Amino acid sequence: MSLDLILRVGAKIILPFILLFALYVQFHGDYGPGGGFQAGVISAGMVILVAVVFGLGPARRIAPPGLIRFMVPLGVLIYAGTGVAGLLLGRNYLDYAVFALDSAHGHERGIFLVELGVLITVSGTMVALFYSFVERGR
Amino acid sequence: MALLTLLAVTTIGIIRLRSLFGVVIMAGIYSFVMASLLIALDAVDVAMTEASVGAGISTVILLATLHLTKTTEVASTKHSLIALALVLIIGGALVFGTLSLPPFGVADAVIHQHVVPRYLTDTIKETGVPNVVTSVLADYRGYDTLGETTVIFTAGIGVMLLLAGLRRRGEEPKKEEDAK
């Protein structure tokens, strides 16, 4: 464990950039390629890299399993809740036009919320799967 | 063409290999070549998904699975003729199906006539999002993406329950030691 110095230092250098790239993919998905799914997988990949290089302890400090388990249904609830909010405001399910005065801006906000839900569910699920595989192996 | 050749070579490698570790790595390479191919086809969103899911996460999860199981494939001694016939018939049917598809890259194919012009011209006016892939995914086809998210949720919960289910009830998960 102490011999892989280059791996550890390299991972430490690259970790913040992976998270930054995930956030870029998430929030720039309206303009460039990407979106909640890709960003979720990339951010989950960061946690998995921490777990592989530094061990399960540090990974659990970054992403506590309780939080991860909470994230899995939370994203679906955000997504479905966005639809229900549209219903409550008097439009169809998943009609985002009511979230702002201007219809186009409402759609933009709705897409943002929905992508946020996808991000949370996907990253939570991926990390939770990894945790359950690793825990099974001990 | 070079990428397609690489894909074929990788597939043959996966079939020939008996070491499952090698197969997992080859599958990662396959996904990566596939992502490059999708970039060459200008499908950047799909390429990004393929690279991150296919080459990244699934390789890690397959390796974690190998940690739980044996790492060499047991060679089967008998070759089933029925299986060969089934594969040939289904493969032939799939190839036959591609014959009636419109030629690759034709702009006036049926699929480009229906709702695609509206999505392409009105997406900025209607959603304020310039990336049509995102606006179709999250807005015009929001129900489908909700379904996909639910599928991920359900699959994740299912795998977690399967993996945790055999642990005896009431037994606390062991305190993790820093090794591994």
PDB file of N, CA and C in Angstrom, chain A residues 21 25 29-34 37-38 41 45 48 55-57 60 72-73 76 79-80 93-94 96 103-104 107-108 111 114-115 118 121-122 125-126 128-130 132-133 135-138, chain B residues 44-45 48-49 52-53 57 60-61 64-65 67-68 124-131 134-135 138-139 142-143 145-146 149-150 152-153 156-157 159-160 162-163 166-167 174 176-178 180:
ATOM      1  N   PHE A  21     -15.204  18.224 -13.557  1.00  0.00           N
ATOM      2  CA  PHE A  21     -15.687  17.845 -14.878  1.00  0.00           C
ATOM      3  C   PHE A  21     -17.114  17.309 -14.792  1.00  0.00           C
ATOM      4  N   VAL A  25     -20.186  18.837 -16.756  1.00  0.00           N
ATOM      5  CA  VAL A  25     -21.058  18.046 -17.638  1.00  0.00           C
ATOM      6  C   VAL A  25     -22.508  18.217 -17.215  1.00  0.00           C
ATOM      7  N   GLY A  29     -24.770  20.824 -19.569  1.00  0.00           N
ATOM      8  CA  GLY A  29     -25.469  19.895 -20.444  1.00  0.00           C
ATOM      9  C   GLY A  29     -26.506  20.564 -21.322  1.00  0.00           C
ATOM     10  N   ASP A  30     -26.963  21.762 -20.915  1.00  0.00           N
ATOM     11  CA  ASP A  30     -27.913  22.488 -21.746  1.00  0.00           C
ATOM     12  C   ASP A  30     -27.264  22.992 -23.027  1.00  0.00           C
ATOM     13  N   TYR A  31     -25.952  23.199 -22.981  1.00  0.00           N
ATOM     14  CA  TYR A  31     -25.275  23.824 -24.120  1.00  0.00           C
ATOM     15  C   TYR A  31     -24.352  22.862 -24.844  1.00  0.00           C
ATOM     16  N   GLY A  32     -23.729  21.961 -24.112  1.00  0.00           N
ATOM     17  CA  GLY A  32     -22.808  21.024 -24.740  1.00  0.00           C
ATOM     18  C   GLY A  32     -23.281  19.605 -24.504  1.00  0.00           C
ATOM     19  N   PRO A  33     -22.465  18.639 -24.848  1.00  0.00           N
ATOM     20  CA  PRO A  33     -22.851  17.255 -24.589  1.00  0.00           C
ATOM     21  C   PRO A  33     -22.866  16.964 -23.099  1.00  0.00           C
ATOM     22  N   GLY A  34     -23.713  16.053 -22.720  1.00  0.00           N
ATOM     23  CA  GLY A  34     -23.733  15.647 -21.325  1.00  0.00           C
ATOM     24  C   GLY A  34     -25.085  15.892 -20.701  1.00  0.00           C
ATOM     25  N   PHE A  37     -27.177  11.962 -16.416  1.00  0.00           N
ATOM     26  CA  PHE A  37     -26.711  10.573 -16.402  1.00  0.00           C
ATOM     27  C   PHE A  37     -25.188  10.499 -16.433  1.00  0.00           C
ATOM     28  N   GLN A  38     -24.592  11.202 -17.402  1.00  0.00           N
ATOM     29  CA  GLN A  38     -23.142  11.167 -17.542  1.00  0.00           C
ATOM     30  C   GLN A  38     -22.470  11.760 -16.311  1.00  0.00           C
ATOM     31  N   VAL A  41     -22.523   9.356 -13.398  1.00  0.00           N
ATOM     32  CA  VAL A  41     -21.561   8.264 -13.493  1.00  0.00           C
ATOM     33  C   VAL A  41     -20.150   8.771 -13.239  1.00  0.00           C
ATOM     34  N   GLY A  45     -17.689   7.689 -10.352  1.00  0.00           N
ATOM     35  CA  GLY A  45     -16.355   7.197 -10.665  1.00  0.00           C
ATOM     36  C   GLY A  45     -15.298   7.806  -9.768  1.00  0.00           C
ATOM     37  N   ILE A  48     -15.353   5.969  -6.535  1.00  0.00           N
ATOM     38  CA  ILE A  48     -14.795   4.631  -6.701  1.00  0.00           C
ATOM     39  C   ILE A  48     -13.274   4.706  -6.811  1.00  0.00           C
ATOM     40  N   GLY A  55      -8.466   3.179  -0.289  1.00  0.00           N
ATOM     41  CA  GLY A  55      -9.144   2.267   0.612  1.00  0.00           C
ATOM     42  C   GLY A  55     -10.568   2.706   0.876  1.00  0.00           C
ATOM     43  N   LEU A  56     -11.334   1.805   1.482  1.00  0.00           N
ATOM     44  CA  LEU A  56     -12.766   2.047   1.649  1.00  0.00           C
ATOM     45  C   LEU A  56     -13.063   3.102   2.702  1.00  0.00           C
ATOM     46  N   GLY A  57     -12.167   3.244   3.702  1.00  0.00           N
ATOM     47  CA  GLY A  57     -12.402   4.204   4.774  1.00  0.00           C
ATOM     48  C   GLY A  57     -12.539   5.640   4.284  1.00  0.00           C
ATOM     49  N   ARG A  60     -15.625   6.209   2.334  1.00  0.00           N
ATOM     50  CA  ARG A  60     -16.837   6.328   3.148  1.00  0.00           C
ATOM     51  C   ARG A  60     -16.933   7.666   3.849  1.00  0.00           C
ATOM     52  N   VAL A  72     -30.435   7.371  -3.569  1.00  0.00           N
ATOM     53  CA  VAL A  72     -30.990   6.532  -4.639  1.00  0.00           C
ATOM     54  C   VAL A  72     -32.467   6.851  -4.895  1.00  0.00           C
ATOM     55  N   PRO A  73     -33.332   6.827  -3.845  1.00  0.00           N
ATOM     56  CA  PRO A  73     -34.722   7.202  -4.142  1.00  0.00           C
ATOM     57  C   PRO A  73     -34.938   8.711  -4.260  1.00  0.00           C
ATOM     58  N   VAL A  76     -35.238  10.071  -7.888  1.00  0.00           N
ATOM     59  CA  VAL A  76     -36.507   9.735  -8.542  1.00  0.00           C
ATOM     60  C   VAL A  76     -37.617  10.607  -7.985  1.00  0.00           C
ATOM     61  N   TYR A  79     -37.430  14.007  -9.510  1.00  0.00           N
ATOM     62  CA  TYR A  79     -37.942  13.957 -10.890  1.00  0.00           C
ATOM     63  C   TYR A  79     -39.466  13.906 -10.893  1.00  0.00           C
ATOM     64  N   ALA A  80     -40.007  12.939 -10.153  1.00  0.00           N
ATOM     65  CA  ALA A  80     -41.456  12.789 -10.142  1.00  0.00           C
ATOM     66  C   ALA A  80     -42.119  13.988  -9.489  1.00  0.00           C
ATOM     67  N   TYR A  93     -48.831  16.811 -16.198  1.00  0.00           N
ATOM     68  CA  TYR A  93     -47.686  16.220 -15.519  1.00  0.00           C
ATOM     69  C   TYR A  93     -46.438  16.427 -16.364  1.00  0.00           C
ATOM     70  N   LEU A  94     -45.351  16.853 -15.728  1.00  0.00           N
ATOM     71  CA  LEU A  94     -44.073  17.129 -16.389  1.00  0.00           C
ATOM     72  C   LEU A  94     -44.163  18.252 -17.418  1.00  0.00           C
ATOM     73  N   TYR A  96     -43.313  21.910 -17.823  1.00  0.00           N
ATOM     74  CA  TYR A  96     -42.487  22.806 -17.022  1.00  0.00           C
ATOM     75  C   TYR A  96     -42.848  24.273 -17.213  1.00  0.00           C
ATOM     76  N   SER A 103     -42.570  31.002 -20.613  1.00  0.00           N
ATOM     77  CA  SER A 103     -42.665  29.553 -20.814  1.00  0.00           C
ATOM     78  C   SER A 103     -41.304  28.916 -21.065  1.00  0.00           C
ATOM     79  N   ALA A 104     -40.479  29.571 -21.899  1.00  0.00           N
ATOM     80  CA  ALA A 104     -39.171  28.982 -22.225  1.00  0.00           C
ATOM     81  C   ALA A 104     -38.301  28.891 -20.980  1.00  0.00           C
ATOM     82  N   HIS A 107     -39.386  26.049 -18.864  1.00  0.00           N
ATOM     83  CA  HIS A 107     -38.874  24.780 -19.370  1.00  0.00           C
ATOM     84  C   HIS A 107     -37.417  24.583 -18.969  1.00  0.00           C
ATOM     85  N   GLU A 108     -36.647  25.700 -19.059  1.00  0.00           N
ATOM     86  CA  GLU A 108     -35.229  25.600 -18.701  1.00  0.00           C
ATOM     87  C   GLU A 108     -35.080  25.156 -17.242  1.00  0.00           C
ATOM     88  N   ILE A 111     -36.067  21.480 -16.823  1.00  0.00           N
ATOM     89  CA  ILE A 111     -35.007  20.583 -17.288  1.00  0.00           C
ATOM     90  C   ILE A 111     -33.900  20.519 -16.260  1.00  0.00           C
ATOM     91  N   VAL A 114     -35.039  18.289 -13.372  1.00  0.00           N
ATOM     92  CA  VAL A 114     -35.116  16.896 -13.772  1.00  0.00           C
ATOM     93  C   VAL A 114     -33.725  16.291 -13.898  1.00  0.00           C
ATOM     94  N   GLU A 115     -32.795  17.058 -14.482  1.00  0.00           N
ATOM     95  CA  GLU A 115     -31.428  16.560 -14.635  1.00  0.00           C
ATOM     96  C   GLU A 115     -30.779  16.387 -13.265  1.00  0.00           C
ATOM     97  N   VAL A 118     -31.905  13.096 -11.994  1.00  0.00           N
ATOM     98  CA  VAL A 118     -31.190  12.004 -12.651  1.00  0.00           C
ATOM     99  C   VAL A 118     -29.788  11.876 -12.074  1.00  0.00           C
ATOM    100  N   THR A 121     -29.903  10.233  -8.505  1.00  0.00           N
ATOM    101  CA  THR A 121     -30.196   8.795  -8.519  1.00  0.00           C
ATOM    102  C   THR A 121     -29.053   7.999  -9.126  1.00  0.00           C
ATOM    103  N   VAL A 122     -28.520   8.474 -10.268  1.00  0.00           N
ATOM    104  CA  VAL A 122     -27.494   7.682 -10.949  1.00  0.00           C
ATOM    105  C   VAL A 122     -26.228   7.586 -10.114  1.00  0.00           C
ATOM    106  N   THR A 125     -26.888   5.377  -7.060  1.00  0.00           N
ATOM    107  CA  THR A 125     -27.007   3.956  -7.373  1.00  0.00           C
ATOM    108  C   THR A 125     -25.650   3.339  -7.678  1.00  0.00           C
ATOM    109  N   MET A 126     -24.833   4.051  -8.488  1.00  0.00           N
ATOM    110  CA  MET A 126     -23.543   3.484  -8.871  1.00  0.00           C
ATOM    111  C   MET A 126     -22.652   3.267  -7.648  1.00  0.00           C
ATOM    112  N   ALA A 128     -23.622   3.036  -4.531  1.00  0.00           N
ATOM    113  CA  ALA A 128     -24.211   2.034  -3.644  1.00  0.00           C
ATOM    114  C   ALA A 128     -23.943   0.628  -4.157  1.00  0.00           C
ATOM    115  N   LEU A 129     -24.019   0.430  -5.487  1.00  0.00           N
ATOM    116  CA  LEU A 129     -23.699  -0.876  -6.064  1.00  0.00           C
ATOM    117  C   LEU A 129     -22.267  -1.256  -5.739  1.00  0.00           C
ATOM    118  N   PHE A 130     -21.351  -0.288  -5.938  1.00  0.00           N
ATOM    119  CA  PHE A 130     -19.944  -0.565  -5.661  1.00  0.00           C
ATOM    120  C   PHE A 130     -19.743  -0.955  -4.204  1.00  0.00           C
ATOM    121  N   SER A 132     -21.927  -2.249  -2.164  1.00  0.00           N
ATOM    122  CA  SER A 132     -22.479  -3.559  -1.784  1.00  0.00           C
ATOM    123  C   SER A 132     -21.630  -4.696  -2.347  1.00  0.00           C
ATOM    124  N   PHE A 133     -21.038  -4.504  -3.546  1.00  0.00           N
ATOM    125  CA  PHE A 133     -20.125  -5.531  -4.055  1.00  0.00           C
ATOM    126  C   PHE A 133     -18.916  -5.679  -3.162  1.00  0.00           C
ATOM    127  N   GLU A 135     -18.548  -4.816   0.017  1.00  0.00           N
ATOM    128  CA  GLU A 135     -18.869  -5.356   1.339  1.00  0.00           C
ATOM    129  C   GLU A 135     -19.094  -6.852   1.290  1.00  0.00           C
ATOM    130  N   ARG A 136     -19.668  -7.311   0.181  1.00  0.00           N
ATOM    131  CA  ARG A 136     -19.905  -8.752   0.021  1.00  0.00           C
ATOM    132  C   ARG A 136     -18.589  -9.526  -0.026  1.00  0.00           C
ATOM    133  N   GLY A 137     -17.528  -8.835  -0.535  1.00  0.00           N
ATOM    134  CA  GLY A 137     -16.260  -9.539  -0.729  1.00  0.00           C
ATOM    135  C   GLY A 137     -15.458  -9.739   0.540  1.00  0.00           C
ATOM    136  N   ARG A 138     -15.805  -9.056   1.629  1.00  0.00           N
ATOM    137  CA  ARG A 138     -14.953  -9.221   2.826  1.00  0.00           C
ATOM    138  C   ARG A 138     -15.327 -10.468   3.601  1.00  0.00           C
TER     139      ARG A 138
ATOM    140  N   VAL B  44     -22.088  12.634 -29.567  1.00  0.00           N
ATOM    141  CA  VAL B  44     -21.162  12.859 -28.464  1.00  0.00           C
ATOM    142  C   VAL B  44     -21.779  12.473 -27.128  1.00  0.00           C
ATOM    143  N   ASP B  45     -23.088  12.729 -26.965  1.00  0.00           N
ATOM    144  CA  ASP B  45     -23.723  12.402 -25.691  1.00  0.00           C
ATOM    145  C   ASP B  45     -23.676  10.901 -25.425  1.00  0.00           C
ATOM    146  N   MET B  48     -20.181   9.755 -24.607  1.00  0.00           N
ATOM    147  CA  MET B  48     -19.789  10.045 -23.228  1.00  0.00           C
ATOM    148  C   MET B  48     -20.378   9.016 -22.273  1.00  0.00           C
ATOM    149  N   THR B  49     -21.639   8.663 -22.514  1.00  0.00           N
ATOM    150  CA  THR B  49     -22.263   7.643 -21.670  1.00  0.00           C
ATOM    151  C   THR B  49     -21.544   6.310 -21.818  1.00  0.00           C
ATOM    152  N   SER B  52     -18.169   6.407 -20.007  1.00  0.00           N
ATOM    153  CA  SER B  52     -18.188   6.439 -18.547  1.00  0.00           C
ATOM    154  C   SER B  52     -18.843   5.189 -17.973  1.00  0.00           C
ATOM    155  N   VAL B  53     -19.943   4.731 -18.591  1.00  0.00           N
ATOM    156  CA  VAL B  53     -20.625   3.555 -18.040  1.00  0.00           C
ATOM    157  C   VAL B  53     -19.939   2.273 -18.496  1.00  0.00           C
ATOM    158  N   ILE B  57     -17.549   2.363 -15.157  1.00  0.00           N
ATOM    159  CA  ILE B  57     -18.238   1.758 -14.019  1.00  0.00           C
ATOM    160  C   ILE B  57     -18.388   0.254 -14.182  1.00  0.00           C
ATOM    161  N   VAL B  60     -15.296  -1.681 -13.429  1.00  0.00           N
ATOM    162  CA  VAL B  60     -15.020  -1.753 -11.986  1.00  0.00           C
ATOM    163  C   VAL B  60     -15.930  -2.769 -11.322  1.00  0.00           C
ATOM    164  N   ILE B  61     -17.231  -2.734 -11.697  1.00  0.00           N
ATOM    165  CA  ILE B  61     -18.183  -3.623 -11.030  1.00  0.00           C
ATOM    166  C   ILE B  61     -17.923  -5.073 -11.416  1.00  0.00           C
ATOM    167  N   ALA B  64     -15.080  -6.197  -9.406  1.00  0.00           N
ATOM    168  CA  ALA B  64     -15.522  -6.489  -8.049  1.00  0.00           C
ATOM    169  C   ALA B  64     -16.245  -7.827  -8.006  1.00  0.00           C
ATOM    170  N   THR B  65     -16.973  -8.154  -9.084  1.00  0.00           N
ATOM    171  CA  THR B  65     -17.637  -9.461  -9.140  1.00  0.00           C
ATOM    172  C   THR B  65     -16.620 -10.583  -9.206  1.00  0.00           C
ATOM    173  N   HIS B  67     -13.810 -10.589  -7.933  1.00  0.00           N
ATOM    174  CA  HIS B  67     -13.271 -10.736  -6.595  1.00  0.00           C
ATOM    175  C   HIS B  67     -14.103 -11.736  -5.786  1.00  0.00           C
ATOM    176  N   LEU B  68     -15.402 -11.824  -6.109  1.00  0.00           N
ATOM    177  CA  LEU B  68     -16.287 -12.719  -5.367  1.00  0.00           C
ATOM    178  C   LEU B  68     -16.325 -14.119  -5.963  1.00  0.00           C
ATOM    179  N   ILE B 124     -35.061  26.219 -29.044  1.00  0.00           N
ATOM    180  CA  ILE B 124     -34.651  27.432 -28.335  1.00  0.00           C
ATOM    181  C   ILE B 124     -35.876  28.238 -27.928  1.00  0.00           C
ATOM    182  N   LYS B 125     -36.839  28.349 -28.827  1.00  0.00           N
ATOM    183  CA  LYS B 125     -38.026  29.140 -28.539  1.00  0.00           C
ATOM    184  C   LYS B 125     -38.842  28.495 -27.417  1.00  0.00           C
ATOM    185  N   GLU B 126     -38.944  27.171 -27.445  1.00  0.00           N
ATOM    186  CA  GLU B 126     -39.849  26.513 -26.505  1.00  0.00           C
ATOM    187  C   GLU B 126     -39.193  26.160 -25.171  1.00  0.00           C
ATOM    188  N   THR B 127     -37.895  25.846 -25.187  1.00  0.00           N
ATOM    189  CA  THR B 127     -37.276  25.424 -23.933  1.00  0.00           C
ATOM    190  C   THR B 127     -36.091  26.286 -23.528  1.00  0.00           C
ATOM    191  N   GLY B 128     -35.534  27.088 -24.398  1.00  0.00           N
ATOM    192  CA  GLY B 128     -34.381  27.897 -24.053  1.00  0.00           C
ATOM    193  C   GLY B 128     -33.108  27.104 -23.912  1.00  0.00           C
ATOM    194  N   VAL B 129     -33.121  25.849 -24.364  1.00  0.00           N
ATOM    195  CA  VAL B 129     -31.940  24.999 -24.242  1.00  0.00           C
ATOM    196  C   VAL B 129     -31.404  24.705 -25.638  1.00  0.00           C
ATOM    197  N   PRO B 130     -30.162  25.140 -25.936  1.00  0.00           N
ATOM    198  CA  PRO B 130     -29.651  24.963 -27.305  1.00  0.00           C
ATOM    199  C   PRO B 130     -29.316  23.523 -27.656  1.00  0.00           C
ATOM    200  N   ASN B 131     -28.964  22.701 -26.656  1.00  0.00           N
ATOM    201  CA  ASN B 131     -28.611  21.314 -26.954  1.00  0.00           C
ATOM    202  C   ASN B 131     -29.888  20.492 -27.127  1.00  0.00           C
ATOM    203  N   THR B 134     -30.454  17.352 -24.988  1.00  0.00           N
ATOM    204  CA  THR B 134     -30.938  17.567 -23.621  1.00  0.00           C
ATOM    205  C   THR B 134     -32.413  17.913 -23.616  1.00  0.00           C
ATOM    206  N   SER B 135     -32.846  18.789 -24.549  1.00  0.00           N
ATOM    207  CA  SER B 135     -34.246  19.217 -24.499  1.00  0.00           C
ATOM    208  C   SER B 135     -35.178  18.064 -24.854  1.00  0.00           C
ATOM    209  N   ALA B 138     -35.005  15.548 -21.634  1.00  0.00           N
ATOM    210  CA  ALA B 138     -35.565  15.950 -20.348  1.00  0.00           C
ATOM    211  C   ALA B 138     -36.907  16.646 -20.486  1.00  0.00           C
ATOM    212  N   ASP B 139     -37.265  17.081 -21.694  1.00  0.00           N
ATOM    213  CA  ASP B 139     -38.489  17.861 -21.811  1.00  0.00           C
ATOM    214  C   ASP B 139     -39.503  17.199 -22.747  1.00  0.00           C
ATOM    215  N   GLY B 142     -39.858  13.658 -21.589  1.00  0.00           N
ATOM    216  CA  GLY B 142     -39.605  13.604 -20.154  1.00  0.00           C
ATOM    217  C   GLY B 142     -40.108  12.328 -19.508  1.00  0.00           C
ATOM    218  N   TYR B 143     -41.239  11.796 -20.012  1.00  0.00           N
ATOM    219  CA  TYR B 143     -41.772  10.563 -19.436  1.00  0.00           C
ATOM    220  C   TYR B 143     -40.776   9.413 -19.580  1.00  0.00           C
ATOM    221  N   THR B 145     -37.546   9.543 -19.847  1.00  0.00           N
ATOM    222  CA  THR B 145     -36.391   9.680 -18.968  1.00  0.00           C
ATOM    223  C   THR B 145     -36.784   9.383 -17.526  1.00  0.00           C
ATOM    224  N   LEU B 146     -38.029   9.759 -17.162  1.00  0.00           N
ATOM    225  CA  LEU B 146     -38.511   9.380 -15.822  1.00  0.00           C
ATOM    226  C   LEU B 146     -38.516   7.861 -15.677  1.00  0.00           C
ATOM    227  N   THR B 149     -34.922   6.643 -15.267  1.00  0.00           N
ATOM    228  CA  THR B 149     -34.417   6.879 -13.921  1.00  0.00           C
ATOM    229  C   THR B 149     -35.005   5.868 -12.950  1.00  0.00           C
ATOM    230  N   THR B 150     -36.306   5.567 -13.143  1.00  0.00           N
ATOM    231  CA  THR B 150     -36.938   4.581 -12.270  1.00  0.00           C
ATOM    232  C   THR B 150     -36.318   3.204 -12.474  1.00  0.00           C
ATOM    233  N   ILE B 152     -33.192   2.585 -13.316  1.00  0.00           N
ATOM    234  CA  ILE B 152     -31.903   2.582 -12.603  1.00  0.00           C
ATOM    235  C   ILE B 152     -32.133   2.395 -11.112  1.00  0.00           C
ATOM    236  N   PHE B 153     -33.121   3.132 -10.595  1.00  0.00           N
ATOM    237  CA  PHE B 153     -33.461   3.039  -9.178  1.00  0.00           C
ATOM    238  C   PHE B 153     -33.838   1.605  -8.812  1.00  0.00           C
ATOM    239  N   GLY B 156     -30.882  -0.840  -9.136  1.00  0.00           N
ATOM    240  CA  GLY B 156     -29.920  -0.645  -8.051  1.00  0.00           C
ATOM    241  C   GLY B 156     -30.416  -1.242  -6.756  1.00  0.00           C
ATOM    242  N   ILE B 157     -31.689  -0.957  -6.415  1.00  0.00           N
ATOM    243  CA  ILE B 157     -32.266  -1.503  -5.183  1.00  0.00           C
ATOM    244  C   ILE B 157     -32.248  -3.027  -5.225  1.00  0.00           C
ATOM    245  N   VAL B 159     -30.247  -5.114  -6.932  1.00  0.00           N
ATOM    246  CA  VAL B 159     -28.906  -5.690  -6.758  1.00  0.00           C
ATOM    247  C   VAL B 159     -28.454  -5.549  -5.310  1.00  0.00           C
ATOM    248  N   MET B 160     -28.755  -4.382  -4.723  1.00  0.00           N
ATOM    249  CA  MET B 160     -28.338  -4.191  -3.320  1.00  0.00           C
ATOM    250  C   MET B 160     -29.008  -5.213  -2.411  1.00  0.00           C
ATOM    251  N   LEU B 162     -30.174  -8.171  -3.296  1.00  0.00           N
ATOM    252  CA  LEU B 162     -29.634  -9.498  -3.582  1.00  0.00           C
ATOM    253  C   LEU B 162     -28.310  -9.707  -2.864  1.00  0.00           C
ATOM    254  N   LEU B 163     -27.433  -8.669  -2.924  1.00  0.00           N
ATOM    255  CA  LEU B 163     -26.100  -8.835  -2.362  1.00  0.00           C
ATOM    256  C   LEU B 163     -26.133  -8.821  -0.839  1.00  0.00           C
ATOM    257  N   LEU B 166     -28.225 -12.287   1.723  1.00  0.00           N
ATOM    258  CA  LEU B 166     -27.761 -13.539   2.308  1.00  0.00           C
ATOM    259  C   LEU B 166     -27.132 -13.333   3.678  1.00  0.00           C
ATOM    260  N   ARG B 167     -26.780 -12.060   3.962  1.00  0.00           N
ATOM    261  CA  ARG B 167     -26.244 -11.799   5.293  1.00  0.00           C
ATOM    262  C   ARG B 167     -27.346 -12.032   6.312  1.00  0.00           C
ATOM    263  N   LYS B 174     -19.402  -5.974   9.408  1.00  0.00           N
ATOM    264  CA  LYS B 174     -18.151  -5.879  10.153  1.00  0.00           C
ATOM    265  C   LYS B 174     -17.524  -4.503  10.007  1.00  0.00           C
ATOM    266  N   GLU B 176     -14.949  -1.919   9.062  1.00  0.00           N
ATOM    267  CA  GLU B 176     -13.985  -2.080   7.956  1.00  0.00           C
ATOM    268  C   GLU B 176     -12.567  -1.851   8.455  1.00  0.00           C
ATOM    269  N   GLU B 177     -11.676  -2.724   7.999  1.00  0.00           N
ATOM    270  CA  GLU B 177     -10.260  -2.495   8.263  1.00  0.00           C
ATOM    271  C   GLU B 177      -9.698  -1.795   7.043  1.00  0.00           C
ATOM    272  N   ASP B 178      -8.586  -1.123   7.199  1.00  0.00           N
ATOM    273  CA  ASP B 178      -8.152  -0.230   6.121  1.00  0.00           C
ATOM    274  C   ASP B 178      -7.525  -0.977   4.958  1.00  0.00           C
ATOM    275  N   LYS B 180      -7.215  -3.370   1.709  1.00  0.00           N
ATOM    276  CA  LYS B 180      -8.048  -3.522   0.513  1.00  0.00           C
ATOM    277  C   LYS B 180      -8.497  -2.205  -0.098  1.00  0.00           C
TER     278      LYS B 180
END
